[in-house]
Coordinates of C-alpha atoms in Angstrom, one line a residue:
Chain A
N1 CA -52.7 1.6 10.6
S2 CA -51.5 3.3 13.8
P3 CA -49.4 1.4 16.3
A4 CA -51.8 2.3 19.2
P5 CA -52.9 -0.5 21.5
L6 CA -56.2 -2.1 20.6
P7 CA -58.2 -4.9 22.4
E8 CA -57.7 -7.3 19.5
R9 CA -53.9 -6.7 19.6
A10 CA -53.9 -7.4 23.4
I11 CA -55.6 -10.8 22.7
Y12 CA -53.2 -11.7 19.9
G13 CA -50.3 -10.7 22.2
F14 CA -51.5 -12.9 25.1
A15 CA -52.2 -15.8 22.8
L16 CA -48.7 -15.6 21.4
F17 CA -47.3 -15.3 24.9
L18 CA -49.1 -18.5 26.0
G19 CA -48.2 -20.3 22.8
S20 CA -44.5 -19.5 23.1
W21 CA -44.4 -20.5 26.8
F22 CA -46.1 -23.8 25.8
G23 CA -43.7 -24.4 23.0
F24 CA -40.7 -23.7 25.2
I25 CA -41.9 -26.1 28.0
L26 CA -42.6 -28.8 25.3
Y27 CA -39.1 -28.3 23.9
L28 CA -37.6 -28.7 27.4
I29 CA -39.6 -31.9 28.1
W30 CA -38.6 -33.4 24.7
A31 CA -34.9 -32.6 25.3
Y32 CA -34.5 -33.7 28.9
V33 CA -37.1 -36.4 29.8
P34 CA -35.6 -39.8 29.0
E35 CA -37.2 -41.7 26.1
T36 CA -38.3 -44.7 28.2
W37 CA -40.5 -42.4 30.4
L38 CA -42.1 -40.9 27.3
F39 CA -42.7 -44.4 25.8
S40 CA -44.3 -45.5 29.0
L41 CA -46.8 -42.7 28.6
G42 CA -47.6 -43.9 25.1
L43 CA -45.9 -40.9 23.3
T44 CA -43.6 -42.7 20.8
Y45 CA -43.6 -40.6 17.7
W46 CA -41.0 -37.9 18.6
P47 CA -38.1 -36.7 16.5
Q48 CA -34.6 -37.9 17.5
K49 CA -33.2 -36.0 20.5
Y50 CA -30.2 -35.2 18.3
W51 CA -32.2 -32.4 16.9
A52 CA -32.8 -30.8 20.3
V53 CA -29.1 -29.7 20.1
A54 CA -28.6 -29.6 16.4
L55 CA -31.3 -27.1 15.6
P56 CA -30.1 -24.3 17.9
V57 CA -26.6 -24.8 16.7
Y58 CA -27.7 -24.5 13.1
L59 CA -29.6 -21.4 13.9
L60 CA -26.6 -19.7 15.6
V61 CA -24.2 -20.6 12.8
A62 CA -26.7 -19.2 10.3
V63 CA -26.8 -15.9 12.3
G64 CA -23.0 -15.8 12.2
I65 CA -22.8 -16.5 8.5
G66 CA -25.6 -13.9 7.9
Y67 CA -23.2 -11.2 9.2
I68 CA -20.5 -12.2 6.7
L69 CA -23.1 -12.7 3.9
L70 CA -24.6 -9.2 4.4
F71 CA -21.1 -7.7 4.2
G72 CA -20.4 -9.7 1.0
I73 CA -23.7 -8.7 -0.6
N74 CA -23.0 -5.0 0.1
M75 CA -19.6 -5.3 -1.5
M76 CA -21.1 -7.0 -4.6
S77 CA -23.8 -4.3 -5.0
T78 CA -21.3 -1.4 -4.9
A79 CA -20.9 -0.1 -8.4
P80 CA -17.4 -0.5 -9.8
L81 CA -15.4 2.6 -10.6
N82 CA -16.0 2.4 -14.3
S83 CA -19.8 2.2 -14.3
T84 CA -22.1 5.1 -15.2
H85 CA -24.1 4.4 -12.0
T86 CA -21.5 6.5 -10.1
I87 CA -22.5 9.5 -12.1
T88 CA -26.1 9.3 -13.0
D89 CA -29.2 7.1 -12.8
N90 CA -32.6 6.6 -14.5
Y91 CA -34.2 9.4 -12.4
A92 CA -31.6 11.9 -13.2
K93 CA -31.7 11.1 -16.9
K94 CA -35.4 11.6 -17.2
Q95 CA -35.7 14.7 -15.0
Q96 CA -37.6 17.7 -16.5
Q97 CA -36.0 21.1 -16.7
K98 CA -38.2 23.6 -14.9
K99 CA -38.2 27.2 -16.3
F100 CA -36.2 29.7 -14.3
Q101 CA -38.5 32.2 -12.5
E102 CA -37.3 35.5 -11.1
E103 CA -37.0 35.8 -7.3
A104 CA -38.1 32.2 -6.8
I105 CA -36.0 29.4 -5.2
P106 CA -34.7 27.3 -8.1
A107 CA -36.3 23.8 -8.4
L108 CA -34.4 20.9 -7.0
R109 CA -32.5 19.0 -9.7
D110 CA -29.5 16.7 -10.3
I111 CA -26.6 18.9 -11.4
P112 CA -24.3 17.2 -14.0
I113 CA -20.9 16.2 -12.7
S114 CA -19.1 18.5 -15.2
E115 CA -20.8 21.5 -13.8
V116 CA -20.1 20.4 -10.2
N117 CA -16.4 19.9 -11.0
R118 CA -16.1 23.3 -12.6
M119 CA -17.7 25.0 -9.6
F120 CA -15.4 23.1 -7.1
F121 CA -12.1 22.9 -8.8
L122 CA -11.8 25.7 -11.3
P123 CA -11.4 29.1 -9.5
E124 CA -13.6 31.8 -10.8
K125 CA -11.7 34.8 -11.7
Chain B
M1 CA 8.9 22.8 -20.3
A2 CA 8.7 20.2 -17.6
E3 CA 8.0 20.4 -13.9
E4 CA 7.8 17.7 -11.2
R5 CA 5.9 17.9 -7.9
R6 CA 5.6 15.4 -5.1
F7 CA 2.3 14.2 -3.8
R8 CA 0.8 11.3 -1.8
S9 CA -1.3 8.5 -3.0
A10 CA -4.6 7.4 -1.4
S11 CA -2.7 4.9 0.7
G12 CA 0.0 7.3 1.8
A13 CA 2.8 6.2 -0.6
P14 CA 4.9 9.0 -2.2
I15 CA 4.2 9.7 -5.9
A16 CA 5.4 12.3 -8.3
L17 CA 3.5 14.2 -10.9
R18 CA 5.4 15.5 -13.9
R19 CA 3.8 18.0 -16.3
R20 CA 5.2 18.8 -19.7
Q21 CA 3.7 21.2 -22.1
H22 CA 4.7 20.3 -25.7
S23 CA 2.7 23.0 -27.3
A24 CA -0.3 25.3 -26.7
S25 CA -2.8 22.4 -27.3
C26 CA -0.7 19.4 -26.2
R27 CA 0.1 18.4 -22.6
E28 CA 1.6 15.3 -21.0
L29 CA 0.9 14.5 -17.4
A30 CA 2.7 11.5 -15.8
V31 CA 2.2 10.1 -12.4
R32 CA 5.2 8.0 -11.2
G33 CA 4.7 5.6 -8.3
P34 CA 7.4 4.4 -5.8
R35 CA 9.8 1.8 -7.2
L36 CA 9.9 -1.8 -5.9
Q37 CA 11.6 -1.5 -2.5
L38 CA 14.5 -3.9 -1.6
R39 CA 13.2 -4.4 1.9
S40 CA 9.8 -5.6 0.8
L41 CA 11.3 -7.9 -1.7
S42 CA 13.7 -9.4 0.8
A43 CA 10.8 -9.7 3.4
A44 CA 8.6 -11.6 0.9
T45 CA 11.4 -13.9 -0.2
S46 CA 12.5 -14.6 3.4
A47 CA 8.9 -15.4 4.4
V48 CA 8.4 -17.8 1.5
W49 CA 11.7 -19.5 2.1
L50 CA 11.2 -19.8 5.9
A51 CA 7.8 -21.4 5.3
A52 CA 9.3 -23.8 2.8
Y53 CA 12.1 -24.7 5.2
G54 CA 9.5 -25.3 7.9
L55 CA 7.6 -27.6 5.5
F56 CA 10.9 -29.4 4.6
A57 CA 11.6 -29.9 8.3
L58 CA 8.2 -31.5 8.8
S59 CA 8.0 -33.6 5.6
E60 CA 11.7 -34.4 4.9
N61 CA 11.0 -33.9 1.2
S62 CA 13.7 -31.8 -0.5
M63 CA 11.4 -31.0 -3.4
V64 CA 9.8 -28.4 -1.2
L65 CA 12.9 -26.3 -1.2
S66 CA 13.4 -26.2 -5.0
A67 CA 9.7 -25.6 -5.4
A68 CA 10.0 -22.6 -3.1
I69 CA 12.8 -21.2 -5.2
F70 CA 10.8 -21.6 -8.4
I71 CA 7.8 -20.0 -6.9
T72 CA 9.8 -17.0 -5.7
L73 CA 11.4 -16.5 -9.1
I74 CA 8.3 -17.0 -11.1
G75 CA 6.2 -15.0 -8.7
L76 CA 8.6 -12.1 -8.9
I77 CA 8.6 -12.1 -12.7
I78 CA 4.8 -12.2 -12.9
Y79 CA 4.5 -9.4 -10.3
L80 CA 6.9 -7.2 -12.2
H81 CA 5.4 -7.8 -15.6
F82 CA 1.6 -7.9 -14.8
V83 CA 1.1 -6.1 -11.5
K84 CA 3.6 -3.4 -10.6
I85 CA 2.9 -0.3 -12.5
D86 CA 5.7 2.3 -12.3
Q87 CA 4.2 5.2 -14.3
E88 CA 0.9 6.2 -15.6
S89 CA 0.8 9.0 -18.1
L90 CA -1.9 11.0 -19.8
L91 CA -1.2 12.8 -23.1
V92 CA -3.9 15.3 -24.1
I93 CA -3.7 16.6 -27.6
G94 CA -6.3 19.3 -28.2
S95 CA -7.7 18.4 -31.6
L96 CA -6.8 14.8 -31.7
G97 CA -7.6 12.9 -28.5
I98 CA -6.3 11.5 -25.2
Q99 CA -3.7 8.8 -24.8
V100 CA -3.4 6.8 -21.6
T101 CA -0.2 4.8 -21.0
S102 CA 0.7 2.5 -18.2
S103 CA 4.3 1.4 -17.9
Y104 CA 5.0 -1.7 -15.9
A105 CA 8.2 -2.4 -13.9
S106 CA 9.4 -5.0 -16.4
G107 CA 9.3 -2.4 -19.2
K108 CA 6.0 -3.4 -20.7
E109 CA 3.8 -0.5 -21.8
S110 CA 0.1 -0.7 -22.3
T111 CA -1.6 2.2 -24.2
T112 CA -5.2 3.3 -24.9
F113 CA -6.2 6.1 -27.2
I114 CA -9.5 7.9 -27.1
E115 CA -10.3 10.3 -29.9
M116 CA -11.5 13.7 -29.1
G117 CA -14.9 13.2 -30.7
Q118 CA -15.7 10.6 -28.2
V119 CA -14.6 12.5 -25.1
K120 CA -17.3 14.4 -23.3
D121 CA -15.3 15.6 -20.4
V122 CA -12.6 14.8 -17.9
V123 CA -13.9 15.0 -14.3
I124 CA -13.0 14.1 -10.8
N125 CA -15.5 11.7 -9.5
E126 CA -15.8 10.2 -6.0
A127 CA -17.0 6.7 -5.4
I128 CA -16.9 3.9 -2.9
H129 CA -13.9 1.5 -3.4
M130 CA -13.1 -1.2 -0.9
Q131 CA -14.6 0.3 2.3
K132 CA -13.2 3.8 1.4
V133 CA -14.5 6.7 -0.6
I134 CA -11.8 7.9 -3.0
Y135 CA -11.5 10.6 -5.5
Y136 CA -10.4 9.5 -9.0
L137 CA -10.0 11.2 -12.3
C138 CA -12.1 9.8 -15.2
I139 CA -12.8 10.4 -18.8
L140 CA -16.5 10.6 -19.7
L141 CA -17.3 9.2 -23.1
Q142 CA -20.0 10.7 -25.2
D143 CA -23.2 8.7 -26.0
P144 CA -23.7 8.9 -29.8
E145 CA -27.5 8.9 -29.5
D146 CA -27.9 11.3 -26.6
P147 CA -25.7 14.5 -26.5
Q148 CA -26.2 15.0 -22.8
G149 CA -25.7 11.4 -21.8
V150 CA -22.6 9.5 -20.8
S151 CA -22.0 6.1 -22.4
E152 CA -18.9 5.0 -20.6
V153 CA -16.6 6.0 -17.7
V154 CA -12.9 5.4 -18.1
P155 CA -11.1 5.7 -14.7
L156 CA -7.5 7.0 -14.9
F157 CA -4.5 6.5 -12.6
Q158 CA -6.0 3.3 -11.1
S159 CA -2.9 1.9 -9.6
S160 CA -1.2 5.0 -8.2
K161 CA -4.5 6.5 -6.9
P162 CA -3.4 10.1 -6.3
R163 CA -5.1 12.2 -3.7
L164 CA -7.3 15.2 -4.4
D165 CA -4.5 17.8 -4.6
C166 CA -2.7 16.0 -7.3
L167 CA -6.0 15.3 -9.1
I168 CA -6.9 19.0 -9.1
E169 CA -3.7 19.8 -10.8
V170 CA -4.3 17.2 -13.5
Y171 CA -7.9 18.3 -13.8
K172 CA -7.0 22.0 -14.3
S173 CA -4.4 21.1 -17.0
C174 CA -6.8 18.9 -18.9
Q175 CA -9.6 21.5 -18.7
E176 CA -7.4 24.2 -20.2
I177 CA -7.0 22.1 -23.3
L178 CA -10.6 20.8 -23.4
E179 CA -11.9 24.4 -23.3
Q180 CA -10.1 25.2 -26.5
R181 CA -12.2 22.8 -28.5
K182 CA -15.3 24.8 -27.5
T183 CA -13.9 28.2 -28.6
A184 CA -12.2 26.8 -31.7
P185 CA -14.6 26.1 -34.6
Q186 CA -15.1 22.4 -35.3
S187 CA -13.8 21.6 -38.7
S188 CA -15.1 18.0 -39.0

């Protein structure tokens, strides 16, 4: 699954490039060409031209609301000050205590908050 | 034996910590916040009354003015009775428990008592609070099933929010008392 260029990916890329150009030119024709000209060509079943302006506006307002929504979701997911999630979690509760070996680096583990506090705030005499 | 020291809260307001030692195993720590300032009270009142006068000038309805007076009075009473906390105190009695008291500006006091059997430890924790990371003191309650686990966290000094230097003083005082219960044999 490497991101290296492959012949198939080049073909997909070119097809997408052509498709997006085609879609853009179609959108411009639909938005700008008067309805009578399109009717005279026999193409009558188009959406209302109102949507040529409405859809981009909807999209931009959604992007703007998305910023505020993301900020709000972050604030809601933050644990309140009285929850135990600020101190521990499922992984820390289930961790196994490895035996202490001489002259070896101690295994990585979650240190309980009481121990951390004692080390930081109580001066060792 | 009482001593009082000045500190700053997390937002910069001046607070005072008062420590009293009642006996070898009983300590009282009280954090006193700033009193309601006359200038902020007058600023809020003037703002509300100016807005009401502007509405009155627009609508020519004199009820707006009396409504503004009512709102100011009732808002002030609600603020003093339910919101403005003058002093938060912590009374640690070695063999008995911990009592947390909040005194409001109107004189109301709200008290919580936690017995020592439920208290696992008193620690300084840091957490995210409203786009800031603050240090706060909290009581860890013991989980009855799991001796290593914490069932609940009770944050202390929530309205005065002292900074780390004040919290370290309170933490050291509490730990001196909590250590005694490990060395003293448990009778119950």
